[in-house]
Coordinates of C-alpha atoms and ligand atoms in Angstrom, one line a residue:
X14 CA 56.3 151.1 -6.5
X15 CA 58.4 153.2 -8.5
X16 CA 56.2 154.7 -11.6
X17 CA 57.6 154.6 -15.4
X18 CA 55.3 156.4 -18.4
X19 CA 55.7 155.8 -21.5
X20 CA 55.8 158.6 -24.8
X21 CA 54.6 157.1 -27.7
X22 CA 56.2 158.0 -30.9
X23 CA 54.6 156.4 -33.8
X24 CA 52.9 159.5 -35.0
X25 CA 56.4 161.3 -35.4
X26 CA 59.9 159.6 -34.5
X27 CA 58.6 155.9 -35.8
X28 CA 57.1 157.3 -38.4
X29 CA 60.1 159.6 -39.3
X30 CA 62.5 156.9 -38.7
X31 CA 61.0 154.2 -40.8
X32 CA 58.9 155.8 -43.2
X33 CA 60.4 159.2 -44.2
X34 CA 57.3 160.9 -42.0
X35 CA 55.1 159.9 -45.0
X36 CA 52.6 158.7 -43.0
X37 CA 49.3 160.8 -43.4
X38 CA 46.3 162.5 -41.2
X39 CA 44.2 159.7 -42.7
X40 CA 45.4 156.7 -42.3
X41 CA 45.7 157.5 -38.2
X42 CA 43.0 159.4 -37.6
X43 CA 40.0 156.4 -36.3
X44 CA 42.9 155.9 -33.7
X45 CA 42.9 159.0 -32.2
X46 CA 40.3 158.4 -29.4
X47 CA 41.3 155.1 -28.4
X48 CA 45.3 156.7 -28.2
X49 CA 43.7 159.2 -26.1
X50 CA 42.5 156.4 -23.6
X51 CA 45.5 154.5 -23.7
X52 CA 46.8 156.3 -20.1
X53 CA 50.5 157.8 -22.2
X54 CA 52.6 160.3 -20.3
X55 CA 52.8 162.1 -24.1
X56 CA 52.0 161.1 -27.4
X57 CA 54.4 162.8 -29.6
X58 CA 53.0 163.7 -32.8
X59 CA 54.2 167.3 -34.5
X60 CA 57.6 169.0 -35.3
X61 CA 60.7 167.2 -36.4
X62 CA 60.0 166.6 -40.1
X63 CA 56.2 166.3 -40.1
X64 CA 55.8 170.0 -40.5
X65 CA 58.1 169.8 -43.8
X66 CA 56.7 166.7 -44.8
X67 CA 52.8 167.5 -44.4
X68 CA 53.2 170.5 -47.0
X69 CA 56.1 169.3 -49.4
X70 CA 54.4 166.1 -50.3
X71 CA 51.6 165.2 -47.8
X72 CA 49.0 168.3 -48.8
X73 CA 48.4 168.8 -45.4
X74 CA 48.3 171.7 -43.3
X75 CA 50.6 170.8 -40.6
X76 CA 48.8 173.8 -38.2
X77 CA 45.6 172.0 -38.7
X78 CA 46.7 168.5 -38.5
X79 CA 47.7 169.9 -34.9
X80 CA 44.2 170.9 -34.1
X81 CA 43.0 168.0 -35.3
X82 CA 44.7 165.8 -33.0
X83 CA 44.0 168.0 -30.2
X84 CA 40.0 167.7 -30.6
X85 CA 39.9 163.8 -30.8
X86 CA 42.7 163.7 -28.0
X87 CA 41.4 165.9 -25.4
X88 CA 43.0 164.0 -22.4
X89 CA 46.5 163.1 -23.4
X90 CA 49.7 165.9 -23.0
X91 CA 50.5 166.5 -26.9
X92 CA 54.3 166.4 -27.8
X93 CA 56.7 168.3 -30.3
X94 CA 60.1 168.4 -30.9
X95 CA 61.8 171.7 -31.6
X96 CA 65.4 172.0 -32.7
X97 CA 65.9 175.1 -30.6
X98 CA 67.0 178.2 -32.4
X99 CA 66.9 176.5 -35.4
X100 CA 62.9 176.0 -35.2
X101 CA 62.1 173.3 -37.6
X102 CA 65.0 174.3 -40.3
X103 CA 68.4 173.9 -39.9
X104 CA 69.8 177.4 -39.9
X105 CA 69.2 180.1 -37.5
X106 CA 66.1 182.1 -36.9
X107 CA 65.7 185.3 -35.0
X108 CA 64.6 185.6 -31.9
X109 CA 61.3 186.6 -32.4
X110 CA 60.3 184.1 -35.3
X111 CA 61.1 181.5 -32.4
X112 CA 58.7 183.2 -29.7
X113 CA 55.9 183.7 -32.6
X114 CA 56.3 180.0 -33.9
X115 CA 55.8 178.7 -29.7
X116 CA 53.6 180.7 -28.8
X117 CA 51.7 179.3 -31.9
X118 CA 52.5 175.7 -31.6
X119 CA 50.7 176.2 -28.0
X120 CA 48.2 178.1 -29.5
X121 CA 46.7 175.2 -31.5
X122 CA 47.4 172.3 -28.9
X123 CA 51.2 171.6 -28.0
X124 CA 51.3 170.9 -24.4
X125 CA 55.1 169.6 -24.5
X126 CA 58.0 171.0 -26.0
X127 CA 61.3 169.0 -26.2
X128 CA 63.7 171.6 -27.2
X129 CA 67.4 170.6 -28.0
X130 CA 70.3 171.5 -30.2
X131 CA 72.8 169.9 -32.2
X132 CA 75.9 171.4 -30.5
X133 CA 74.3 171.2 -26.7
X134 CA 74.8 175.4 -26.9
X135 CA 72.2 176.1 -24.4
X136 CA 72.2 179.7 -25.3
X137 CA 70.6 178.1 -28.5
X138 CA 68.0 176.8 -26.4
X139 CA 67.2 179.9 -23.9
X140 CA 64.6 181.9 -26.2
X141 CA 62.6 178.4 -26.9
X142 CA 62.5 177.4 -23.4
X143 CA 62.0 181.0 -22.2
X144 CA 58.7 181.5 -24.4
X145 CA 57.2 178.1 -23.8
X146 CA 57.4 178.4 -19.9
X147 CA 56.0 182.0 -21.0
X148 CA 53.0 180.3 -22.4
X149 CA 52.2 177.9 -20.0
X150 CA 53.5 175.0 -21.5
X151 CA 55.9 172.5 -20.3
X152 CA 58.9 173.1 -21.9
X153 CA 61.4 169.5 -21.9
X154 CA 65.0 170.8 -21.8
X155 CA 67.3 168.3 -23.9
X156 CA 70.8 167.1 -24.5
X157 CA 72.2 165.5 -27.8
X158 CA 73.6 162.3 -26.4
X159 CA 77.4 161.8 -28.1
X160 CA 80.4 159.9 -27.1
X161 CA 83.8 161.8 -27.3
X162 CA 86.6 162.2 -24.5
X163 CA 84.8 165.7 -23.3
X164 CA 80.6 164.7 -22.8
X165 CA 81.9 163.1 -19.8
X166 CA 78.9 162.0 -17.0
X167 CA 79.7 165.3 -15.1
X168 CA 79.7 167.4 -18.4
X169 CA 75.8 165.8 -19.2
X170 CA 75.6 166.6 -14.8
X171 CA 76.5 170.5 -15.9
X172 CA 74.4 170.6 -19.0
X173 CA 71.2 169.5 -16.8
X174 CA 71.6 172.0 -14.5
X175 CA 71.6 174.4 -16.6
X176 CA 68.7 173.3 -18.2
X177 CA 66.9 173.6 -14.3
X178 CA 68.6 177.1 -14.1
X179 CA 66.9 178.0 -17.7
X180 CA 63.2 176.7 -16.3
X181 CA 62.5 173.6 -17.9
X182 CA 59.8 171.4 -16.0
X183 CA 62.0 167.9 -17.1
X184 CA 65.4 167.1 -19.0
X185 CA 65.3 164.8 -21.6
X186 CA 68.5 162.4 -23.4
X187 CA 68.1 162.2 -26.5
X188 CA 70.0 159.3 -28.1
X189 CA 69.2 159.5 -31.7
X190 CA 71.9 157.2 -33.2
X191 CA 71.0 154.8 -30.7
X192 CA 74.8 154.5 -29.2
X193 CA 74.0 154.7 -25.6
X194 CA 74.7 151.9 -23.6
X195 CA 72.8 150.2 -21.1
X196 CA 75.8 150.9 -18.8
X197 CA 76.1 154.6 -19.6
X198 CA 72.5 154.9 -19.4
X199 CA 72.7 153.5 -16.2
X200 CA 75.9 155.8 -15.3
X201 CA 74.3 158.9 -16.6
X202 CA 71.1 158.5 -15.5
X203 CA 72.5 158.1 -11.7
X204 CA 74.5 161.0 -11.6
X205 CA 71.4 163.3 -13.5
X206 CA 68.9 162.3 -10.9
X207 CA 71.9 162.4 -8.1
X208 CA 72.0 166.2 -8.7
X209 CA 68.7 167.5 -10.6
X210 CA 65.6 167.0 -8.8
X211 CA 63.4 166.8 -12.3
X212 CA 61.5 164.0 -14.5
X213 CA 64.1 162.2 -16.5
X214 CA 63.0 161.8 -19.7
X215 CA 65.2 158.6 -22.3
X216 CA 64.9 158.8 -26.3
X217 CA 66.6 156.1 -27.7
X218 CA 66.6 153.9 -31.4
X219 CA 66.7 150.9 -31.5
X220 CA 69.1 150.7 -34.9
X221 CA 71.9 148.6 -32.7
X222 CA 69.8 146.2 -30.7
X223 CA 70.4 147.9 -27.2
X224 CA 67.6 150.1 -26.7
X225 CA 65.5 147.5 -24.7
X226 CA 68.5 147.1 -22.6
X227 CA 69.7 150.4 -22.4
X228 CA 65.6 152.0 -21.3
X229 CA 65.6 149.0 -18.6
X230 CA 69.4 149.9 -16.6
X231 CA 68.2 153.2 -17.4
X232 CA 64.7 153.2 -15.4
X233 CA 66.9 151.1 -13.0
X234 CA 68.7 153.9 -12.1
X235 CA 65.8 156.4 -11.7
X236 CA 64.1 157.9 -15.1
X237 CA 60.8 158.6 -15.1
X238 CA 60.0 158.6 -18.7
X239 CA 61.0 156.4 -21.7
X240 CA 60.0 157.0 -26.0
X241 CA 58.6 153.6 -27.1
X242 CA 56.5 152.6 -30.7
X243 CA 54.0 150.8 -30.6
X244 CA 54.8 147.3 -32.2
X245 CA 53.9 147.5 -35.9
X246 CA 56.1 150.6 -36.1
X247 CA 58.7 149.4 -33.8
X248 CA 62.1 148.5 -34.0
X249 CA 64.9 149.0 -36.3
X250 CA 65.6 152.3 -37.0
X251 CA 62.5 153.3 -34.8
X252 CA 62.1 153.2 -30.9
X253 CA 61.6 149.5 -29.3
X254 CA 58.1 148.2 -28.7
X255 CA 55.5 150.0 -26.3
X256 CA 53.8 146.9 -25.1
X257 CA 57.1 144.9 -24.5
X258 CA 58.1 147.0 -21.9
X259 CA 55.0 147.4 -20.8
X260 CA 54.8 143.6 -20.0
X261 CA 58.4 143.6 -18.6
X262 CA 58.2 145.9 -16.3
X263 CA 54.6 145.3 -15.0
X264 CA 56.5 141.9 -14.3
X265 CA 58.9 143.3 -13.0
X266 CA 57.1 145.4 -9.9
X267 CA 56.9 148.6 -11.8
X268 CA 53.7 151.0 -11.8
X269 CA 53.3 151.3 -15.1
X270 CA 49.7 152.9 -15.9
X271 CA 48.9 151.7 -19.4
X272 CA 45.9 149.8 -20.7
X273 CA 46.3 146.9 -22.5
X274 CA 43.4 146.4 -24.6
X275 CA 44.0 150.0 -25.7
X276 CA 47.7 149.1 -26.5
X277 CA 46.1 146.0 -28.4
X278 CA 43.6 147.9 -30.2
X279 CA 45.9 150.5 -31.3
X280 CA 48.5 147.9 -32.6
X281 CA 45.8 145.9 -34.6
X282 CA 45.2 149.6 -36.2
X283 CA 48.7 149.9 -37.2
X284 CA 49.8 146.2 -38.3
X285 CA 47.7 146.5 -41.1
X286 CA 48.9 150.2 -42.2
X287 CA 52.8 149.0 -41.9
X288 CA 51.8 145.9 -44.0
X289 CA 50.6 147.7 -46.8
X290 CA 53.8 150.1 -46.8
X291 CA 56.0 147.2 -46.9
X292 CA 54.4 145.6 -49.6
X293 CA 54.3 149.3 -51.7
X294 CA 58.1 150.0 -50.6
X295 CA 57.3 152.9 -48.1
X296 CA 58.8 151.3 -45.1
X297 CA 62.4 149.6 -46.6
X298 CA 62.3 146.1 -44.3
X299 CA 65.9 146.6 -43.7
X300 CA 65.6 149.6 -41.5
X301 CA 63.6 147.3 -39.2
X302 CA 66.8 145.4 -38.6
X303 CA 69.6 145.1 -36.1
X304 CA 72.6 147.1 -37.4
X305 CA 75.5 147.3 -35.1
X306 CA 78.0 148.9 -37.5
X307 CA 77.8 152.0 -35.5
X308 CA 79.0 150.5 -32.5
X309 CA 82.0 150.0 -33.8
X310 CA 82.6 153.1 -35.7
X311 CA 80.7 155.7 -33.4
X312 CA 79.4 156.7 -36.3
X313 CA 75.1 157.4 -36.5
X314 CA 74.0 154.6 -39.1
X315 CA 72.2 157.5 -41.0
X316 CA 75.6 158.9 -41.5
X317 CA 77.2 156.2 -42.5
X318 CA 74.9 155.6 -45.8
X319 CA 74.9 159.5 -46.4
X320 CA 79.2 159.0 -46.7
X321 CA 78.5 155.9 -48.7
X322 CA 76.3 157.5 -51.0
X323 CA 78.6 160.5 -51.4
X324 CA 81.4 158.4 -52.5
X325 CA 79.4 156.5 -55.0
X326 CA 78.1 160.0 -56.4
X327 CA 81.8 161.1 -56.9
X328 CA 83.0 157.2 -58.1
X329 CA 85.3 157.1 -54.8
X330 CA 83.7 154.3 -53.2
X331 CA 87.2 152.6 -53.1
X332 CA 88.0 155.5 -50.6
X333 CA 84.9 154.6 -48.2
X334 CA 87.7 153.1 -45.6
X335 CA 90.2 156.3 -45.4
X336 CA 86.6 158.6 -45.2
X337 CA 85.5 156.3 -42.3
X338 CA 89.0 157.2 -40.3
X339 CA 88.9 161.0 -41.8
X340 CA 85.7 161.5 -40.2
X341 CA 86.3 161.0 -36.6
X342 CA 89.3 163.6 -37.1
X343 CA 87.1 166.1 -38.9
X344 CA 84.9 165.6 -35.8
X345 CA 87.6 165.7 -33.0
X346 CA 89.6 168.9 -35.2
X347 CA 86.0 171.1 -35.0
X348 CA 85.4 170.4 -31.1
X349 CA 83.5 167.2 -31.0
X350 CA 80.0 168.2 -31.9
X351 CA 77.3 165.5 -31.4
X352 CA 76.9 164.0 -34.9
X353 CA 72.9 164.7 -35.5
X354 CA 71.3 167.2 -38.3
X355 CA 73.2 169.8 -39.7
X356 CA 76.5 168.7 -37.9
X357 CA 76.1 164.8 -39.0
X358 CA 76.0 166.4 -42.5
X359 CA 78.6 169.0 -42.5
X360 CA 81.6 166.7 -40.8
X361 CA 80.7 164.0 -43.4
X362 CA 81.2 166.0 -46.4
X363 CA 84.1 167.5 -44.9
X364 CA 85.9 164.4 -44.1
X365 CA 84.8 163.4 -47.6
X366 CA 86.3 166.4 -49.2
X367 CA 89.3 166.0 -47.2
X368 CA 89.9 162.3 -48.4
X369 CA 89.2 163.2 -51.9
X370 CA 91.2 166.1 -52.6
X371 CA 94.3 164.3 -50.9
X372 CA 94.9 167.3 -48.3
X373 CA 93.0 168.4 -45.5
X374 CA 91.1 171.7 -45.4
X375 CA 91.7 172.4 -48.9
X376 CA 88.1 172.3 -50.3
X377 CA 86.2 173.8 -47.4
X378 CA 82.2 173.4 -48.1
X379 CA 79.7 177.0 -46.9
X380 CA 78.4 175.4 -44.0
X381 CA 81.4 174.1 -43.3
X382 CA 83.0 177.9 -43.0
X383 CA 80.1 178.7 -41.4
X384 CA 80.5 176.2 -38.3
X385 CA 83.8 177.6 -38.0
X386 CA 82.8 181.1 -37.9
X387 CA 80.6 180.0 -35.1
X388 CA 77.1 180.3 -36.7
X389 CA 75.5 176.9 -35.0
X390 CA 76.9 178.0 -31.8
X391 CA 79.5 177.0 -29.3
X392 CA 81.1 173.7 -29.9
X393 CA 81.4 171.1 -27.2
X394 CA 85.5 171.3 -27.2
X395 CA 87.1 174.4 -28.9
X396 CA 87.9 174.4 -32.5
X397 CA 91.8 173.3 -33.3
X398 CA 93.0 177.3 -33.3
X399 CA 95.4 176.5 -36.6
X400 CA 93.1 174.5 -38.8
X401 CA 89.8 177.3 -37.8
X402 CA 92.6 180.0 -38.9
X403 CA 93.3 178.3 -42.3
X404 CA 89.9 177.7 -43.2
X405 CA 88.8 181.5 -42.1
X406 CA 91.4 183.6 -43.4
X407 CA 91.0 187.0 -42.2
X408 CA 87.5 186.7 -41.1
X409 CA 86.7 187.3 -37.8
X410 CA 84.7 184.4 -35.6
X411 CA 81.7 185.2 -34.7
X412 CA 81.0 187.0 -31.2
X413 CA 78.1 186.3 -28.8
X414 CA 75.3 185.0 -30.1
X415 CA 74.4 184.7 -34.0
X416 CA 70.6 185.0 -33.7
X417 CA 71.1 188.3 -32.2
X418 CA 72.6 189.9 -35.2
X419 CA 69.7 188.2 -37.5
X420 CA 67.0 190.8 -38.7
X421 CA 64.4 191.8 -36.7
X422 CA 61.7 192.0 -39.6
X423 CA 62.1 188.9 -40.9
X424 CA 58.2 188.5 -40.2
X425 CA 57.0 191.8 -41.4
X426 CA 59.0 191.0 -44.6
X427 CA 57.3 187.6 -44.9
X428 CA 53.7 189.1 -44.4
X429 CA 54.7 191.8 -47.4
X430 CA 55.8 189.0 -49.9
X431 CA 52.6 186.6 -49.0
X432 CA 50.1 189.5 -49.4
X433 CA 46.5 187.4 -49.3
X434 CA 48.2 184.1 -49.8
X435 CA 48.7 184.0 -46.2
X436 CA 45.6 183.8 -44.1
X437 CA 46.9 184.3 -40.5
X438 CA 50.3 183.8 -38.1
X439 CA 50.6 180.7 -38.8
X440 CA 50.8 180.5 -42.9
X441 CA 53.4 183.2 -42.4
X442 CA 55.6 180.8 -40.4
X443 CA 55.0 178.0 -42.7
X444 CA 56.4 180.4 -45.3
X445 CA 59.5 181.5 -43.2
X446 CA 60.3 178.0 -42.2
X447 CA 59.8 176.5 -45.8
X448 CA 59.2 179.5 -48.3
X449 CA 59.0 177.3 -51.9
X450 CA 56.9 174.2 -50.3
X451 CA 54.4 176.9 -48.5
X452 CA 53.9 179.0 -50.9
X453 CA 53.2 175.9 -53.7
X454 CA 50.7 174.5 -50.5
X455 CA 48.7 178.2 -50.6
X456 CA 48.5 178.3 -54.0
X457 CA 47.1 174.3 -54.2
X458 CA 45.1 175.2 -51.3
X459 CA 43.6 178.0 -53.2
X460 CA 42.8 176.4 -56.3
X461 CA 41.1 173.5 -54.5
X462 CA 38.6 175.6 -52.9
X463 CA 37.9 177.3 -56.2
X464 CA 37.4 173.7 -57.7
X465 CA 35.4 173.0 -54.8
X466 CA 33.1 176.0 -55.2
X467 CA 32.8 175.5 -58.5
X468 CA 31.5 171.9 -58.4
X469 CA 28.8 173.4 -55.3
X470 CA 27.5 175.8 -57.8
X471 CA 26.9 173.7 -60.6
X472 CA 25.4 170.6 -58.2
X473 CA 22.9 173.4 -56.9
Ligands
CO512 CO1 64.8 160.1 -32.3

């Protein structure tokens, strides 16, 4: 009987996905425990945007919200996604801010690290991987899924190989926009298993209706792992339902090691949590829908509201059709990057720009420049020689890696500035990752244990 586990999402991606990440320590803790029984390959629960979101508008220390988790879920493997060289941020750290920041995120109770990049560079991932197999951990080497005439099936073939080479312990695809087809899946997922002898791990969204499809050809052909929500959270924007596919492919003759009444206890915690943030506006119904727009255009659906919204902002929303066919060019011009965070970002505006000022290149954004002096990495397809040449001038591309010539005292620096705001390691890579929202946390954090002490003195 072949075996299929399950990663549950809702404490990160479903909450990301629907609810902006806004979902706090509170309202999940009482779960914990039973989660912990449920029999998951991996819950997945820290990095994305909850580190942002728990000290920008949550009030939470997202270091102990960690440990936290880890003491009421002693059994189950505890999940994070890391964005590579670009930590939790989207820009580069140095080298050693990435070792300190995994070494860290083991430290207080990360057993899994899924490490990717937007660009598939994997020289953006070799420091990350490096340091978690280093600590111990399992480090989860992955690829930004994209469609374009060069991620061909052998190109994902080579880019999972490497991933072996580099040390990983399982390769994950990672579909955000939710564009993978149940017969790619299929397709890719043969020839990765055909050549890399490692767990197979599928992320998926179910934003166009095929994720249930897509995870079942997908397991068909031999992966080991699939990203599922648990129902209340499910759907939509967010990964299909955990208990569906458990019940399909029990039926279907597959080992699949969960246990129900946890899986029913867990969703009768959730219903009434999503419920509430319906009625209050947190969770938008819409994003639980089918939306197959992106289908058509290749376009993430996320992107394709961010370009909307840009137009409306500049009173160009007549133009939204020529943007739509700009964008595709932008993205074929600068090498066909996956279109995922910063890249989603910095081809839209481009395209944008190029629409509105009525010739191509003319208004070039910063990040823009800086994708074309090689800062994010290598791109999948080189960038058109001619257009990179206009938009650089006489600057010179970047050689070799850009973290490398980062400074190496970007800690020591951050220690200085924080003086006794920052309590240990870990406050000091809050501050690097998010200077303005960690700082703001200390000083709130500070005040509220005066407050407290105050209130202890005069009740004694
Ligand atoms: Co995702």
């Amino acid at each position: 009987m072949k075996k299929v586990q399950f990663t549950e999402t809702v404490l990160r991606d479903a909450n990301q996905s629907l609810m902006a990440t806004r979902l706090p320590y509170s309202k999940f803790e009482s779960i914990l425990e039973t989660m912990d029984k449920a029999g998951y390959y991996s819950v997945e629960c820290w990095g994305g945007a909850t580190f942002d979101v728990c000290l920008r508008y949550l009030n939470e220390d997202p270091w102990e919200r960690l440990r936290k988790i880890r003491e009421k879920m002693p059994n189950t493997k505890l999940q994070m996604l890391l964005r590579g060289q670009n930590i939790l941020g989207y820009k580069h750290y140095p080298d050693d801010i990435v070792r300190r920041f995994v070494r860290c995120a083991v430290k207080n109770g990360i057993d899994i690290i899924r490490i990717f990049d937007a660009l598939n560079d994997m020289t953006n991932l070799k420091v990350a991987i490096e340091e978690t197999v280093k600590c111990g951990a399992h480090a989860s080497g992955t690829i930004s899924y994209t469609i374009s005439p060069v991620h061909t099936i052998s190109k994902y073939v080579e880019l999972a190989s490497e991933l072996k080479q580099m040390g990983v312990s399982s390769v994950c695809i990672k579909d955000m926009a939710g564009i993978m087809t149940p017969q790619n899946a299929y397709d890719l997922v043969s020839g990765i298993k055909d050549a890399v002898d490692l767990p197979l791990v599928i992320h998926t969204h179910s934003t166009t209706g095929l994720a249930f499809m897509t995870y079942l050809k997908a397991i068909e052909a031999g992966a080991d792992v699939i990203d599922t929500a648990i129902s209340p959270f499910s759907g939509g924007t967010s990964q299909p339902a955990t208990e569906t596919l458990f019940y399909a492919l029990k039926e279907l003759g597959y080992d699949v090691s969960l246990d129900e009444n946890s899986l029913f206890e867990i969703a009768n915690h959730f219903k009434p949590i999503r419920n509430d943030y319906f009625e209050d506006g947190t969770i938008n119904p819409i994003s639980m829908t089918t939306d197959t727009q992106c289908l058509t255009y290749q376009i993430p659906g996320g992107m394709l509201s961010n370009l909307l919204s840009q137009l409306k902002m500049m009173n160009a929303l007549d133009r939204f059709d020529e943007a739509l066919l700009e964008t595709p060019r932008v993205r074929k011009d600068m090498g066909y990057p996956p279109l995922v965070t910063p890249t989603s970002q910095i081809i839209g505006s481009q395209a944008v720009q190029n629409v509105l000022a009525g010739e191509r290149y003319k208004n070039v954004g910063a990040e823009f420049k800086a994708y074309c002096r090689g800062e994010y990495g290598k791109t999948p397809a080189p960038i058109d020689e001619a257009i990179r040449a206009q938009i650089l001038g006489d600057e010179k591309p970047i050689e070799g890696r850009y973290a490398a010539s980062l400074p190496a005292d970007t800690f020591e620096k951050a220690q200085q500035q924080l003086g006794d705001k920052a309590r240990c390691e870990e406050d000091v890579l809050s501050y690097i990752a998010f200077p303005q929202v960690a700082e703001r946390f200390f000083d709130e954090r500070k005040k509220n244990e005066e407050k407290r002490v105050r209130y202890t003195i005069t009740q004694a």
